mmCIF file of C-alpha atoms and ligand atoms in Angstrom:
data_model
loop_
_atom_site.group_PDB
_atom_site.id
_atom_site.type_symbol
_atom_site.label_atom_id
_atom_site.label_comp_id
_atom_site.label_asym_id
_atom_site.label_seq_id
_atom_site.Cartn_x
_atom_site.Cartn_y
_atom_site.Cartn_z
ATOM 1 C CA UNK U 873 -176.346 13.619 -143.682
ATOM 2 C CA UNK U 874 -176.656 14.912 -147.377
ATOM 3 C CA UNK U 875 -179.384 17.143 -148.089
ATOM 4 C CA UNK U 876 -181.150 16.199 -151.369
ATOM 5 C CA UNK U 877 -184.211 18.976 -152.863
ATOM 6 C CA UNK U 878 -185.463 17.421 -155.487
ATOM 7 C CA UNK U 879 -188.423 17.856 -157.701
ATOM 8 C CA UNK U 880 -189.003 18.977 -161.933
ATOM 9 C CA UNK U 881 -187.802 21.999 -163.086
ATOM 10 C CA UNK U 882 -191.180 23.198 -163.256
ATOM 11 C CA UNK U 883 -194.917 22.127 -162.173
ATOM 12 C CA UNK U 884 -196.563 21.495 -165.381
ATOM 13 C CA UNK U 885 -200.049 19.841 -164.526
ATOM 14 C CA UNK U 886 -201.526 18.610 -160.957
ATOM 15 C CA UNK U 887 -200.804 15.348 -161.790
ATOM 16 C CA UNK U 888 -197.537 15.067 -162.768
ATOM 17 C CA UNK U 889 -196.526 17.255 -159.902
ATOM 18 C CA UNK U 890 -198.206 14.642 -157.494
ATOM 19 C CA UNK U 891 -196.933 12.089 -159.765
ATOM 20 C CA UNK U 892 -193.455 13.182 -159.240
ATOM 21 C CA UNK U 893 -193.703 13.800 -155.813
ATOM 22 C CA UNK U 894 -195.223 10.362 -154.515
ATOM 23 C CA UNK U 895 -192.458 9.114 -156.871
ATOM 24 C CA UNK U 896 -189.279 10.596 -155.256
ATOM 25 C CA UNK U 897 -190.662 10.008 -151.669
ATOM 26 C CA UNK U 898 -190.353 6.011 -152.470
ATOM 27 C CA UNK U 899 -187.110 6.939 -153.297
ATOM 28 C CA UNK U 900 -186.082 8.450 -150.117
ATOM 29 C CA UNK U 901 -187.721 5.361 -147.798
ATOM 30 C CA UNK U 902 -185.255 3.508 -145.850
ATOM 31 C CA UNK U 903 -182.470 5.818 -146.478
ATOM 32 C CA UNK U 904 -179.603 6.773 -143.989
ATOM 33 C CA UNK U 905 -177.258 8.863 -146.188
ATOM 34 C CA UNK U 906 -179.699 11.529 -147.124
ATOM 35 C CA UNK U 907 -181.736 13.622 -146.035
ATOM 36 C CA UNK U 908 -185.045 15.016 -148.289
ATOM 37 C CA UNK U 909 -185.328 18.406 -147.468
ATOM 38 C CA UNK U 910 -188.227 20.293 -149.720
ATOM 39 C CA UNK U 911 -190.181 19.124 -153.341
ATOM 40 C CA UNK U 912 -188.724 22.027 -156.063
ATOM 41 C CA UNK U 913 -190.647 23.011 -158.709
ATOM 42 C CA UNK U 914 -190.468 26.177 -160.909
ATOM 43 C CA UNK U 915 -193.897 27.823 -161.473
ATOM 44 C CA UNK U 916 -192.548 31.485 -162.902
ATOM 45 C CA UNK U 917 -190.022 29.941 -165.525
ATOM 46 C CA UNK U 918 -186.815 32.682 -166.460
ATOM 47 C CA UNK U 919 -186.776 31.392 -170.027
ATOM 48 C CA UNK U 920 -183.787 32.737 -172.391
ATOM 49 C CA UNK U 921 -185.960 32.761 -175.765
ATOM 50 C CA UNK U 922 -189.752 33.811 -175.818
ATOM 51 C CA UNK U 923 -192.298 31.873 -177.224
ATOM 52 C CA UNK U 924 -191.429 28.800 -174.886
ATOM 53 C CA UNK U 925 -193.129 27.552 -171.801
ATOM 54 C CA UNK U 926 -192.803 30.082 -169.144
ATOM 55 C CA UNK U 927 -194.612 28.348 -165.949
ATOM 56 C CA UNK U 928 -198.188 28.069 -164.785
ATOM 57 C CA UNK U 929 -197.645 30.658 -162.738
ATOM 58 C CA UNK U 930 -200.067 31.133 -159.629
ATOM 59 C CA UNK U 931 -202.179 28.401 -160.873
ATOM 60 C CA UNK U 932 -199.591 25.584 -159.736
ATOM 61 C CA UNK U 933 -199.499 27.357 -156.017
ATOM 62 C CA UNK U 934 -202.806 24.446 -154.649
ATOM 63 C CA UNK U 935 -201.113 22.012 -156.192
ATOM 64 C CA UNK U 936 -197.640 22.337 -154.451
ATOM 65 C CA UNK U 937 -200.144 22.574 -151.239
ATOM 66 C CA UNK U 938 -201.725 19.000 -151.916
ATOM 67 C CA UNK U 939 -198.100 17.718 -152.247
ATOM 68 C CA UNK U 940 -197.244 19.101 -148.800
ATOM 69 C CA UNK U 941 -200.605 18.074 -147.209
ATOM 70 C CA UNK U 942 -200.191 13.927 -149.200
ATOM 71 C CA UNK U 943 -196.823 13.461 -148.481
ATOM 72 C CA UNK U 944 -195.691 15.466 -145.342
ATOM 73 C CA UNK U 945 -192.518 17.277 -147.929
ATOM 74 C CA UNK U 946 -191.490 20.719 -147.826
ATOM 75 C CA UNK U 947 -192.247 22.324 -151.003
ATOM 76 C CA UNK U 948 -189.788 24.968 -152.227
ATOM 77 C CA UNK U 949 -191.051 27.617 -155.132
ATOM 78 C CA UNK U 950 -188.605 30.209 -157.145
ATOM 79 C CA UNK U 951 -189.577 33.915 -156.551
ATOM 80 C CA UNK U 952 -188.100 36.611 -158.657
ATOM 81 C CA UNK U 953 -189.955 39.735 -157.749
ATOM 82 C CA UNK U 954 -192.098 40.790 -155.193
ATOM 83 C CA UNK U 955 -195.371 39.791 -156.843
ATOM 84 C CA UNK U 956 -194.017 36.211 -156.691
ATOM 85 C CA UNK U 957 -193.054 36.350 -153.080
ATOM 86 C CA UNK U 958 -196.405 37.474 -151.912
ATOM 87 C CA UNK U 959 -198.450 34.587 -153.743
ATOM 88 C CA UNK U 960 -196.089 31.944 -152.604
ATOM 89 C CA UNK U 961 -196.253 33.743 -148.994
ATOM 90 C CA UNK U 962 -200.139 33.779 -148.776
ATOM 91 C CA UNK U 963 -200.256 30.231 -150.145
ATOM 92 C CA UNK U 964 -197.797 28.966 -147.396
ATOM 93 C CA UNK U 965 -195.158 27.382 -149.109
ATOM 94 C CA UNK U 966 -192.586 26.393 -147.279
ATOM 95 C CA UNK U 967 -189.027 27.800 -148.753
ATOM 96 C CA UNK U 968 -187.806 29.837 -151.712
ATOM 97 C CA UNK U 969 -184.853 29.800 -153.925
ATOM 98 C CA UNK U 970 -183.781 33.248 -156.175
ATOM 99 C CA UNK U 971 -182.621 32.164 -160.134
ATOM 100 C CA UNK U 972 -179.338 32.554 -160.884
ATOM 101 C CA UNK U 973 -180.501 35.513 -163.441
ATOM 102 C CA UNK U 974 -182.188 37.472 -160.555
ATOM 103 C CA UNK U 975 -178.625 36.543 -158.179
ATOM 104 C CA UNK U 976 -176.968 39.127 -160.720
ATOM 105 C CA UNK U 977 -179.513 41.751 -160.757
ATOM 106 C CA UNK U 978 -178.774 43.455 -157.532
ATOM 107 C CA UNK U 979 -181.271 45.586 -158.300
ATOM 108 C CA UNK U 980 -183.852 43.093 -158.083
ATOM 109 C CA UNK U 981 -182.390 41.466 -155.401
ATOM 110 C CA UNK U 982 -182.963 43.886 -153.123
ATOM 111 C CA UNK U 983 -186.412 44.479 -154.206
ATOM 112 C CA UNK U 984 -186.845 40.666 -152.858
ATOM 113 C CA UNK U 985 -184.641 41.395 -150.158
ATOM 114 C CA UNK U 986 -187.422 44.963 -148.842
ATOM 115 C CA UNK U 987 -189.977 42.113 -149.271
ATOM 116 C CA UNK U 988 -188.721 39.812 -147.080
ATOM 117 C CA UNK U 989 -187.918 42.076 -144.203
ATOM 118 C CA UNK U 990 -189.838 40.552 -141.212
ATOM 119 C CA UNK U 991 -190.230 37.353 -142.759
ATOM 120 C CA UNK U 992 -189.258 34.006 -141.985
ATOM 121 C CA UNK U 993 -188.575 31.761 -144.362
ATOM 122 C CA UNK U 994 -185.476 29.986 -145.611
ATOM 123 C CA UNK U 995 -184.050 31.229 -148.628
ATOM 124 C CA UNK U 996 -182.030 29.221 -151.484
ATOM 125 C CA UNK U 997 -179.317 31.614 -153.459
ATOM 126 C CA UNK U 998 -178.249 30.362 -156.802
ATOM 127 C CA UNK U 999 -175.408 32.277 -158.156
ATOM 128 C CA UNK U 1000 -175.313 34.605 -160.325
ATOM 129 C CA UNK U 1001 -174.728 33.406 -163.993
ATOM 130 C CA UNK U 1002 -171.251 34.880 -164.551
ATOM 131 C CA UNK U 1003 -168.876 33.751 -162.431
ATOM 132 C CA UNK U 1004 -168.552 36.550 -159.926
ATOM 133 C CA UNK U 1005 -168.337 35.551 -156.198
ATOM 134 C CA UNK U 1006 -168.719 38.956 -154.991
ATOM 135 C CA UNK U 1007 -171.636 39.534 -156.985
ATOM 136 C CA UNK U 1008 -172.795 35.797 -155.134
ATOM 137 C CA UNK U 1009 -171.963 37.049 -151.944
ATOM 138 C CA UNK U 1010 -173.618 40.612 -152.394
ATOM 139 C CA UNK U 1011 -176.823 38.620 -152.719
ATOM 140 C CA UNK U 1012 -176.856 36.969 -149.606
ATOM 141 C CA UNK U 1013 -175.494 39.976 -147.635
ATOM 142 C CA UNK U 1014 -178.432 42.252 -148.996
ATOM 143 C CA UNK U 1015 -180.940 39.381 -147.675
ATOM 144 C CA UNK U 1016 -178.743 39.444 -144.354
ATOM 145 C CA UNK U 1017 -179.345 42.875 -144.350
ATOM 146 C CA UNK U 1018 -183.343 42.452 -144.426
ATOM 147 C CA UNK U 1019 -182.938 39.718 -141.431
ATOM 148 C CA UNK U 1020 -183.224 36.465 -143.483
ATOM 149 C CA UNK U 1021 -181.867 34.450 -140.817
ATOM 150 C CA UNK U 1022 -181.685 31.194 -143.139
ATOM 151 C CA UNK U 1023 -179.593 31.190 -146.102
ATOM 152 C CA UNK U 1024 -178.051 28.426 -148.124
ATOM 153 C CA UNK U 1025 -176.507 28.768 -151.628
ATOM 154 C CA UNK U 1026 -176.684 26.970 -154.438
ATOM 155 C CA UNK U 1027 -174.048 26.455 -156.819
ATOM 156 C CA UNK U 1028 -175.185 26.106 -160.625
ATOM 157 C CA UNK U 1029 -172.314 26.701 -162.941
ATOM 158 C CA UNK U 1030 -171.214 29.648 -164.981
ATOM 159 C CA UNK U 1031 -172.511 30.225 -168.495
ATOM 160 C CA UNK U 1032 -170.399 30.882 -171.730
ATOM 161 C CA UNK U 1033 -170.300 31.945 -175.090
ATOM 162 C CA UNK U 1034 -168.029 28.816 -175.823
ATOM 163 C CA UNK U 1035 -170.053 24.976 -175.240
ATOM 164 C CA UNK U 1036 -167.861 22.840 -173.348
ATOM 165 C CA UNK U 1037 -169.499 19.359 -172.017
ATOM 166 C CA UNK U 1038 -171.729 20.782 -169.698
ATOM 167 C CA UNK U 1039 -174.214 23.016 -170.565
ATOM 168 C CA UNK U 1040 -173.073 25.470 -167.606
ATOM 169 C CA UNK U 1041 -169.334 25.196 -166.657
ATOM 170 C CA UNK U 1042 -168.968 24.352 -162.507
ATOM 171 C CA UNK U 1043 -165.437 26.098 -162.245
ATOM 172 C CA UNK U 1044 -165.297 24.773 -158.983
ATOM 173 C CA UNK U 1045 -162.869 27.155 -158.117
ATOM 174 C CA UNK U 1046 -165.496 29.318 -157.284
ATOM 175 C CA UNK U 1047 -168.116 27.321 -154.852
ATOM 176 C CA UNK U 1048 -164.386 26.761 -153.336
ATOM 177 C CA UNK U 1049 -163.455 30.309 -152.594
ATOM 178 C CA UNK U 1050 -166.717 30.959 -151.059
ATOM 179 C CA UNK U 1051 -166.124 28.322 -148.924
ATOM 180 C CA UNK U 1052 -163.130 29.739 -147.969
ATOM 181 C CA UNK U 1053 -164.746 33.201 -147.688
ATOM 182 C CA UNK U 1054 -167.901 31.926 -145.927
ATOM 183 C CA UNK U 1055 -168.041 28.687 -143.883
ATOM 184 C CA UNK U 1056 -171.006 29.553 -141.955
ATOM 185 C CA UNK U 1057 -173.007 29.222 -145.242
ATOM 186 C CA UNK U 1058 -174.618 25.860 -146.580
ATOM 187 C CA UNK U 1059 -174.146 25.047 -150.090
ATOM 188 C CA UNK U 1060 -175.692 22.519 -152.163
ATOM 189 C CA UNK U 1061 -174.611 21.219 -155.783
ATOM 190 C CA UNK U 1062 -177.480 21.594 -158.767
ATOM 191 C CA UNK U 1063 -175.797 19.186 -161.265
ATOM 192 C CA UNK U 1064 -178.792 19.470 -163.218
ATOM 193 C CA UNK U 1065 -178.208 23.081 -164.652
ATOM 194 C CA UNK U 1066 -174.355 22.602 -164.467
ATOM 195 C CA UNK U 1067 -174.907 19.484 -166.744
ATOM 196 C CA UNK U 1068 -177.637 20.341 -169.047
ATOM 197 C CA UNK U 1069 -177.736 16.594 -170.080
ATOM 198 C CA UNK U 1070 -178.756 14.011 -167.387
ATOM 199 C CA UNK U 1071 -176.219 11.145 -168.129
ATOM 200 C CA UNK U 1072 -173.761 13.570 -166.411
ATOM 201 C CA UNK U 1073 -175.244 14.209 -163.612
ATOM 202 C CA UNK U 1074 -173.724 11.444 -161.272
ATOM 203 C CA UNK U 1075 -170.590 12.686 -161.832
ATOM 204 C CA UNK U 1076 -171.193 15.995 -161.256
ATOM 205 C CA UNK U 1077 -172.790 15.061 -157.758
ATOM 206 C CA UNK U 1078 -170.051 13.297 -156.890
ATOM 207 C CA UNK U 1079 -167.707 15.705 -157.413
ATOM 208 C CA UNK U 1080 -169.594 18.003 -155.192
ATOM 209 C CA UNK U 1081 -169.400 15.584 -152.511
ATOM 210 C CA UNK U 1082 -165.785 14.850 -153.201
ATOM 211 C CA UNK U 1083 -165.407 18.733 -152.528
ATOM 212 C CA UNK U 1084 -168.009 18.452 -149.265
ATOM 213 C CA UNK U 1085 -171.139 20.184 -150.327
ATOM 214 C CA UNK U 1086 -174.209 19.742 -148.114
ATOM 215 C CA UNK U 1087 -176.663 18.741 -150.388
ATOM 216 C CA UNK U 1088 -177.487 18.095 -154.041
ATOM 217 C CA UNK U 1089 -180.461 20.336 -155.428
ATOM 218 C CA UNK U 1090 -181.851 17.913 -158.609
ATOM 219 C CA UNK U 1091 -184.448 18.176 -161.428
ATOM 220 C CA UNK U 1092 -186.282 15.340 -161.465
ATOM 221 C CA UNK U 1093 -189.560 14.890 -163.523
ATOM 222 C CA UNK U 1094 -191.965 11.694 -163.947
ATOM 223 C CA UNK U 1095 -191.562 11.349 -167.432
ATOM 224 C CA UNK U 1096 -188.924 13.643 -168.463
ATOM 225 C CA UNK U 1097 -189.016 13.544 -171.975
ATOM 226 C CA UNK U 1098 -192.276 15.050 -172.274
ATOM 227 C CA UNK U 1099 -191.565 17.076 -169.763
ATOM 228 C CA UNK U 1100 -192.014 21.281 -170.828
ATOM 229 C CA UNK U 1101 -188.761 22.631 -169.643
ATOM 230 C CA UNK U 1102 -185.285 21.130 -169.474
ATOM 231 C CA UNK U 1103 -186.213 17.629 -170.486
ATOM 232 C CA UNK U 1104 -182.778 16.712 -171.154
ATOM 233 C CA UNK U 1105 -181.534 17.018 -167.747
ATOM 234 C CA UNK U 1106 -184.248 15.792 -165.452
ATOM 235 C CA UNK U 1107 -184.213 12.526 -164.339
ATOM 236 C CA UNK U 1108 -186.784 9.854 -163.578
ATOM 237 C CA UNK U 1109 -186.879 9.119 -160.059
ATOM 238 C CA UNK U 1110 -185.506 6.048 -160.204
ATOM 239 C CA UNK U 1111 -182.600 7.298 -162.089
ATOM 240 C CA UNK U 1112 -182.167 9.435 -159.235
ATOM 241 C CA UNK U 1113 -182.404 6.605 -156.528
ATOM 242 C CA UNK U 1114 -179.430 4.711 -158.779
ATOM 243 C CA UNK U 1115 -177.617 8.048 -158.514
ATOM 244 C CA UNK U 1116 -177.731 8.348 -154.750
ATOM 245 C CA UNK U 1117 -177.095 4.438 -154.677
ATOM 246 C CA UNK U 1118 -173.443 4.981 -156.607
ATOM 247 C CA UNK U 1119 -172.447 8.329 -154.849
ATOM 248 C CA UNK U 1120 -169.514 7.755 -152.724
ATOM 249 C CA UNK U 1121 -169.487 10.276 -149.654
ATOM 250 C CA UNK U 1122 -166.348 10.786 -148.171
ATOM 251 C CA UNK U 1123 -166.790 10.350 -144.439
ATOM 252 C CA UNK U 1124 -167.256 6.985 -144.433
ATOM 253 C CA UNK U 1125 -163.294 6.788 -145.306
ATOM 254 C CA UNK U 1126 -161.406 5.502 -142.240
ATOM 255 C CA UNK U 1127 -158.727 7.478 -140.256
ATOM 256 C CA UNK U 1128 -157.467 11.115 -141.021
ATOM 257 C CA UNK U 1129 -160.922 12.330 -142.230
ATOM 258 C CA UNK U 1130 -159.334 15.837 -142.418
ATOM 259 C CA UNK U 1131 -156.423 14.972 -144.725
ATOM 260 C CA UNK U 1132 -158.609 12.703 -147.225
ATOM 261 C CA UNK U 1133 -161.101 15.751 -147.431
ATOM 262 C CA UNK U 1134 -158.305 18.277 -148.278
ATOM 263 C CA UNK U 1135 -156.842 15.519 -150.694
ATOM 264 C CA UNK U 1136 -160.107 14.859 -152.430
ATOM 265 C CA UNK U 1137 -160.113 18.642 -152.879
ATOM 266 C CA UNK U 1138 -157.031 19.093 -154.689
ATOM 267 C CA UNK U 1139 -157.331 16.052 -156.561
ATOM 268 C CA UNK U 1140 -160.722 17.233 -157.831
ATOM 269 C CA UNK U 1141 -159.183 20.766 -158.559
ATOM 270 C CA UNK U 1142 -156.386 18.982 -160.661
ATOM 271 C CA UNK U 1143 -158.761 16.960 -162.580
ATOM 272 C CA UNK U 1144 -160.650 20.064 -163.686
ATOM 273 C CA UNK U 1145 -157.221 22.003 -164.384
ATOM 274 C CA UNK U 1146 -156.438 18.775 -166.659
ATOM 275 C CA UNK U 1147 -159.387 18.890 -168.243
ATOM 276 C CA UNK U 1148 -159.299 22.896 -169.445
ATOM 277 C CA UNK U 1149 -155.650 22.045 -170.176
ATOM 278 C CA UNK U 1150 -156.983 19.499 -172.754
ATOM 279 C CA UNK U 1151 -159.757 21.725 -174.054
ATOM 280 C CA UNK U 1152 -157.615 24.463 -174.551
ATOM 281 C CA UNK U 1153 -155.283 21.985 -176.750
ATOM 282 C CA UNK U 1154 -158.331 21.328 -178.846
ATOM 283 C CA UNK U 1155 -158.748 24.662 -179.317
ATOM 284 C CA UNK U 1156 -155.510 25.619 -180.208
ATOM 285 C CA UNK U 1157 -155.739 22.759 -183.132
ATOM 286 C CA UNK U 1158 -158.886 24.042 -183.950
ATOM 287 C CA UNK U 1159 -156.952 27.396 -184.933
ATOM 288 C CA UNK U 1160 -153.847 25.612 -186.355
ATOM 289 C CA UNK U 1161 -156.313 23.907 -188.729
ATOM 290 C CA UNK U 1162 -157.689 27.067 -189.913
ATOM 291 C CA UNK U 1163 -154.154 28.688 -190.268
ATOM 292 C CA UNK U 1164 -152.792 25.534 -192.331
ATOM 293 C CA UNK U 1165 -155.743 25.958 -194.662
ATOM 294 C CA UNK U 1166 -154.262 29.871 -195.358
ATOM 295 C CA UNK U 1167 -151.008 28.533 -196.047
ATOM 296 C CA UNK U 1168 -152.254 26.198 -198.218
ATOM 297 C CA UNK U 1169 -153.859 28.512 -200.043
ATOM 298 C CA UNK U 1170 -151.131 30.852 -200.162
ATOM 299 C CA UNK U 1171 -148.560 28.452 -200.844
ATOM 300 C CA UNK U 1172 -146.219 28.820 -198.303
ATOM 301 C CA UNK U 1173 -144.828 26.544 -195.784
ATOM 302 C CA UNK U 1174 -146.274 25.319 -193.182
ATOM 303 C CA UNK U 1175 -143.233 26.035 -190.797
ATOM 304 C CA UNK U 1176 -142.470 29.743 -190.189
ATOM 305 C CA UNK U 1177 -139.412 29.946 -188.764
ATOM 306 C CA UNK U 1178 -139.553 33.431 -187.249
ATOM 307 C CA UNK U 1179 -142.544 32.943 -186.116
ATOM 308 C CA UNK U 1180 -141.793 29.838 -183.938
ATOM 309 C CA UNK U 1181 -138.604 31.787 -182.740
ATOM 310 C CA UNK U 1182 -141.528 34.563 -181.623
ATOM 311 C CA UNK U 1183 -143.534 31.856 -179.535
ATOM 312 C CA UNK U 1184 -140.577 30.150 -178.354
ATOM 313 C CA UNK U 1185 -139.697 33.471 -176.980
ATOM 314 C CA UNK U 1186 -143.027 34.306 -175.225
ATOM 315 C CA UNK U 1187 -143.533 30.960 -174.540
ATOM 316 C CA UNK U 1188 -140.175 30.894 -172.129
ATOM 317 C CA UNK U 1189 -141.322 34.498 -170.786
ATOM 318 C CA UNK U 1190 -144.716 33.666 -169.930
ATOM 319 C CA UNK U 1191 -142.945 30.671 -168.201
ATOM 320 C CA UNK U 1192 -140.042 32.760 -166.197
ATOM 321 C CA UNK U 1193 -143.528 35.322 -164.982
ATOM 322 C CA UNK U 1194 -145.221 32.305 -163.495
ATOM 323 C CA UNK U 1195 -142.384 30.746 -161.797
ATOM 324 C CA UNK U 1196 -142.728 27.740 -163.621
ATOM 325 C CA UNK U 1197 -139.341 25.862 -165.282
ATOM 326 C CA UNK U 1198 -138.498 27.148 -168.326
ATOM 327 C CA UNK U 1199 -136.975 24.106 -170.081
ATOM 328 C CA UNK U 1200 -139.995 22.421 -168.776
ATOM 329 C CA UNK U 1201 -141.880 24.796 -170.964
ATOM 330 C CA UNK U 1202 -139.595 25.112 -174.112
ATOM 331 C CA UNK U 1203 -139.943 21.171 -174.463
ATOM 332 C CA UNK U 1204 -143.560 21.059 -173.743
ATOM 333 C CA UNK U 1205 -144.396 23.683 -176.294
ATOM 334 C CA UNK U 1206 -141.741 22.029 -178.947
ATOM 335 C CA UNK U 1207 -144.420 19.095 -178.488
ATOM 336 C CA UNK U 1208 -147.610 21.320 -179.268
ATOM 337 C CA UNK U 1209 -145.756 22.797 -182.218
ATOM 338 C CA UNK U 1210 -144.643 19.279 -183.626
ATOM 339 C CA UNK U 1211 -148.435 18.402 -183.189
ATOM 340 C CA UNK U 1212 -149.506 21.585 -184.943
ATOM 341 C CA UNK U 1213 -147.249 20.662 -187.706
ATOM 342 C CA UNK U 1214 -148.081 17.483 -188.207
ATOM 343 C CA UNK U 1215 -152.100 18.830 -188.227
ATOM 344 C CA UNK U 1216 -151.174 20.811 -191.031
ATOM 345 C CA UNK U 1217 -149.257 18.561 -193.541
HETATM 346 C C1 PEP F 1568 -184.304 26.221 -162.091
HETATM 347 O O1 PEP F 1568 -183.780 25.763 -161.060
HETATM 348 O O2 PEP F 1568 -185.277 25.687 -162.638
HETATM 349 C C2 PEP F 1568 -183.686 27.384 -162.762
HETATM 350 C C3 PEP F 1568 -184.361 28.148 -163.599
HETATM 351 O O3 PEP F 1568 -182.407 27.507 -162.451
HETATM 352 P P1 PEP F 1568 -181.299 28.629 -162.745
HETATM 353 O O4 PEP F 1568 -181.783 29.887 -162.127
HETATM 354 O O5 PEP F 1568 -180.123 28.020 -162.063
HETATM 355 O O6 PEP F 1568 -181.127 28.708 -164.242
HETATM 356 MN MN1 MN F 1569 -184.675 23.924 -164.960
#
């Protein structure tokens, strides 16, 4: 059973929280697949540039309390420092999930982690926003360390000075090694943060099932374009309903469940490797472009001789240090430099 939290990124009025949640249960009737596990909504916001809309704070704390009381959900709240765990404590919510900017303060991690000593409530890690699993992993061990019994992670991609498609990048290479590291733990997949823009977001769940998450953790938002935080990723409900309707989980395949798993994961792990190999291409050409216009402007020509002899030479090093076939490599970068040429004529 997948476990879906799903809910906007943050509770803007009373109404469009109950809006939203009446909303998504319809979605969730008659379902086998999936499980809905908690109503999210943000009412502290972490926002990158002041001046934006930062949450209604305390004031949104009844209204996740009439959602649990009309509609029977779990309502789940972020908390980033003490102050925030003791409002959504004394208002009874139900769960809590720490941002991915407080996962790499371990400072204020353990602040949260002192304040939760004694307490029992199930607690959501995102990681941290640089891709640093020990960093993840320190997290949860500090809230082990205070007795939180229930822990589940949440993976939410990696940010980067360089835009790629997604707004964060997944490098699922990560979510993967703590999997390795810790299979005790539940993990869920927010393709709304890793995507930034909602028309990706079905692949990105997918994906995360291919590679056997638990769960999916989703913004979704009544009418998202109005909505006051990270209207380009949330989804209507019924956008999310199609989304579930398309995702493909991998148990239902017949025979050596084991095998197709471990497939699924390697095949998923070479279609992200293909993909950085193509955006490093474009990046190279982005540089070749730049160094054409010099020569152009210097009048001299476009094919260096000693200098191709210099990266032929590297090239077939690199290639020796990584075990990998050196003709393999001398032909493949022959191709790049062709192509570089060409870009430059
Ligand atoms: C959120 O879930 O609304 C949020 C702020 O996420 P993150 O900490 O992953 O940026
Ligand atoms: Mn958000």
């Amino acid at each position: 059973m997948i476990q879906i939290i799903c809910g906007p990124c943050s509770a803007e009025s009373e109404e469009q929280v109950l809006a939203t949640a009446s909303a998504l249960v319809d979605v969730f009737a008659g379902r086998k697949d999936y499980r809905h596990i908690a109503f999210r909504a943000g009412l502290w916001k972490p926002r990158t540039r002041p001046g934006t809309f930062e949450g209604v704070g305390e004031e949104g704390l009844p209204w996740l309390q009439r959602v649990r009381s009309e509609t029977g959900l779990k309502v789940i709240v972020e908390v980033a420092t003490p102050a925030h765990l003791e409002a959504v404590l004394e208002a009874g919510i139900d769960m809590i999930w720490i941002g991915a900017r407080t996962t790499a303060n371990p400072f204020a991690v353990q602040d949260l982690a002192d304040a939760l000593q004694g307490v029992d409530i199930p607690v959501f890690v995102k990681n941290p926003l640089n891709p640093d699993l020990d960093l993840w992993l320190g997290a949860v061990e500090r809230l082990e360390m205070a007795g939180v019994r229930d822990i589940t992670v949440i993976h939410r991609g990696f940010s980067f000075y360089e835009k790629g498609r997604y707004r964060n990048q997944p490098k699922w290479q990560v979510p993967i090694d703590l999997m390795r590291r810790r299979p005790d733990l539940k993990i869920l997949c927010d393709p709304s943060h890793i995507s930034g823009k909602r028309e990706y977001i079905q692949e990105i769940s997918q994906m995360a099932m291919n590679l056997g998450f638990d769960g999916l953790f989703i913004e979704s938002h009544i009418s998202p374009d109005s909505a006051l935080s990270d209207a380009d990723q949330q989804i209507e409900p019924r956008h999310l309903a199609r989304i579930l309707d398309n995702i493909k989980i991998g148990s239902s395949i017949p025979e050596d469940e084991e095998l197709t798993r471990k497939l699924q994961e390697f095949r998923a792990r070479i279609d992200l490797l293909d993909e950085n190999i193509l955006e490093i291409l474009a990046l190279r050409m982005g540089v070749v472009d730049q160094i054409g216009e010099q020569k152009r402007r210097g009048n001299i020509t476009i094919l260096q001789q000693q200098r191709w002899e210099e990266i032929l030479e590297k090239t077939s090093e690199g290639a020796a240090e990584r075990n990998l076939d050196q003709a393999f490599v001398e032909e493949l970068f022959k191709l790049i430099h062709m192509a570089s040429i060409k870009r430059q004529v």
